[in-house]
Coordinates of C-alpha atoms in Angstrom, one line a residue:
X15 CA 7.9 37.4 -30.7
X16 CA 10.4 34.5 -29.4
X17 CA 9.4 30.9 -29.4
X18 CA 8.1 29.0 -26.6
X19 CA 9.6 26.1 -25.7
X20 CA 6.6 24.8 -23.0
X21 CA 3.4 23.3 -24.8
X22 CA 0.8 25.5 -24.0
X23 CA -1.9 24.2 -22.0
X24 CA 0.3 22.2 -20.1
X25 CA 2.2 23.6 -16.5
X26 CA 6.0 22.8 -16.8
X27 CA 7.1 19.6 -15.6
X28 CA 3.5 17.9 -15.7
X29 CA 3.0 14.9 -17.5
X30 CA -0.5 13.5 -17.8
X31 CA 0.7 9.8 -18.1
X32 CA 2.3 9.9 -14.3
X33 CA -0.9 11.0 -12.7
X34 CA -1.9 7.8 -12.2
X35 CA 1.2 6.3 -10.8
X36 CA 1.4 9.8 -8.3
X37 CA -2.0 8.9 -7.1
X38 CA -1.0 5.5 -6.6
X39 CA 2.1 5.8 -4.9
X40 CA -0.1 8.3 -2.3
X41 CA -2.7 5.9 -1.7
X42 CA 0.0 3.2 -1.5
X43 CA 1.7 5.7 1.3
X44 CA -1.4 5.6 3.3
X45 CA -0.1 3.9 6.6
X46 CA -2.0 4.1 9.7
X47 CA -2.3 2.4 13.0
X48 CA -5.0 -0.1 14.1
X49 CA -5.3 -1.3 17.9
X50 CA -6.7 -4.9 18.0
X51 CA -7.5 -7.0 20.3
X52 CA -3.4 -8.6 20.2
X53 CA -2.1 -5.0 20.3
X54 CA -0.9 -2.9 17.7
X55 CA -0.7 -2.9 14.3
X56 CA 0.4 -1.1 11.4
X57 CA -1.7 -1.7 8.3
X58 CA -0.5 -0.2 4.9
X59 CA -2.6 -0.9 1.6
X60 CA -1.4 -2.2 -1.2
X61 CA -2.8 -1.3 -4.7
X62 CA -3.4 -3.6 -7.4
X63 CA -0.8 -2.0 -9.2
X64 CA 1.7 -2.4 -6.6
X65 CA 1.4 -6.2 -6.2
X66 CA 3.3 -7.7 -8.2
X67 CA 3.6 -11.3 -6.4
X68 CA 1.7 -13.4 -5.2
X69 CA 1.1 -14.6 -1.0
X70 CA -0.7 -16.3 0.7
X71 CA -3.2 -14.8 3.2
X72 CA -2.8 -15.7 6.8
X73 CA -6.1 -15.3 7.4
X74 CA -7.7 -17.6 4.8
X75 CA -4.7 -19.8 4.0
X76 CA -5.4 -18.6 0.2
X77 CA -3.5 -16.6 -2.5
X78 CA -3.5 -13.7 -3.2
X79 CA -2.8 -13.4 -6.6
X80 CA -1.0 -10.3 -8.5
X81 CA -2.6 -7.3 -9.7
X82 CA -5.3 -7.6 -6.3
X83 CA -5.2 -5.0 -4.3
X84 CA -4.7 -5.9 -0.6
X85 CA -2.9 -5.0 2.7
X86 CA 0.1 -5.5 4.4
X87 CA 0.0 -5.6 8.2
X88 CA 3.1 -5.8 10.7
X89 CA 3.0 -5.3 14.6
X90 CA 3.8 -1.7 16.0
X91 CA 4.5 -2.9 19.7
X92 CA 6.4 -5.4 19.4
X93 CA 9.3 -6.7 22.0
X94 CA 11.8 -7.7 20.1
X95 CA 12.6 -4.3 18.1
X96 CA 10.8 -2.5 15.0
X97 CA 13.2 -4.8 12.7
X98 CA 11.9 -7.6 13.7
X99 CA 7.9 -6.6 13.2
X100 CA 9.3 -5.1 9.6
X101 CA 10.2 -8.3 8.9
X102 CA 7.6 -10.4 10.5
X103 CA 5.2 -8.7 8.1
X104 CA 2.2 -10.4 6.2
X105 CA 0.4 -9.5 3.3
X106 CA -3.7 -10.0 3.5
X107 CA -6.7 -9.9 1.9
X108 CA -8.7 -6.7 2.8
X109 CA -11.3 -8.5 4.2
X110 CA -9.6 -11.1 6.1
X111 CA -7.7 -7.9 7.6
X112 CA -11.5 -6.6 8.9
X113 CA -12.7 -9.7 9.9
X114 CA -9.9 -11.5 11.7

């Protein structure tokens, strides 16, 4: 009988240590819309493996500090061109984002 070369057990090409990272680059991907009272906004999540540096929150005027998860929020209608919202772009705390 000829020798496998594929662990058995195991699908070809899966490896349990990037599960985790899959999962959160998906959750990380998870953009959506929210309509607010100043217009549109796109609102992405950001997970606490993903932040890496610290901001401050616009809402609270406080840090927030690496390794906490959070969100990142940016206009969707604005005037002056989707470059401009990209970059006008502000990173803050989850609640802050619900309760602003």
């Amino acid at each position: 009988m000829p020798r496998s070369n594929h662990p058995r057990g195991r699908r070809p090409g899966s490896d349990d240590s990037g599960d985790d990272e899959t999962l959160d680059r998906m959750r990380a991907g998870w953009r959506r819309t929210e309509e607010r009272r100043d217009g549109l906004w796109t609102v992405q999540p950001v997970t606490a493996v993903r932040a890496t540096k610290s901001y401050v929150c616009p809402g609270c005027s406080l840090e927030i500090a690496p390794k906490t998860p959070h969100l990142v929020a940016w206009r969707a209608d604005g005037l002056m061109g989707e470059a401009a919202d990209l970059a006008g772009r502000r990173h803050w705390h989850s609640h802050c984002w619900r309760i602003r």
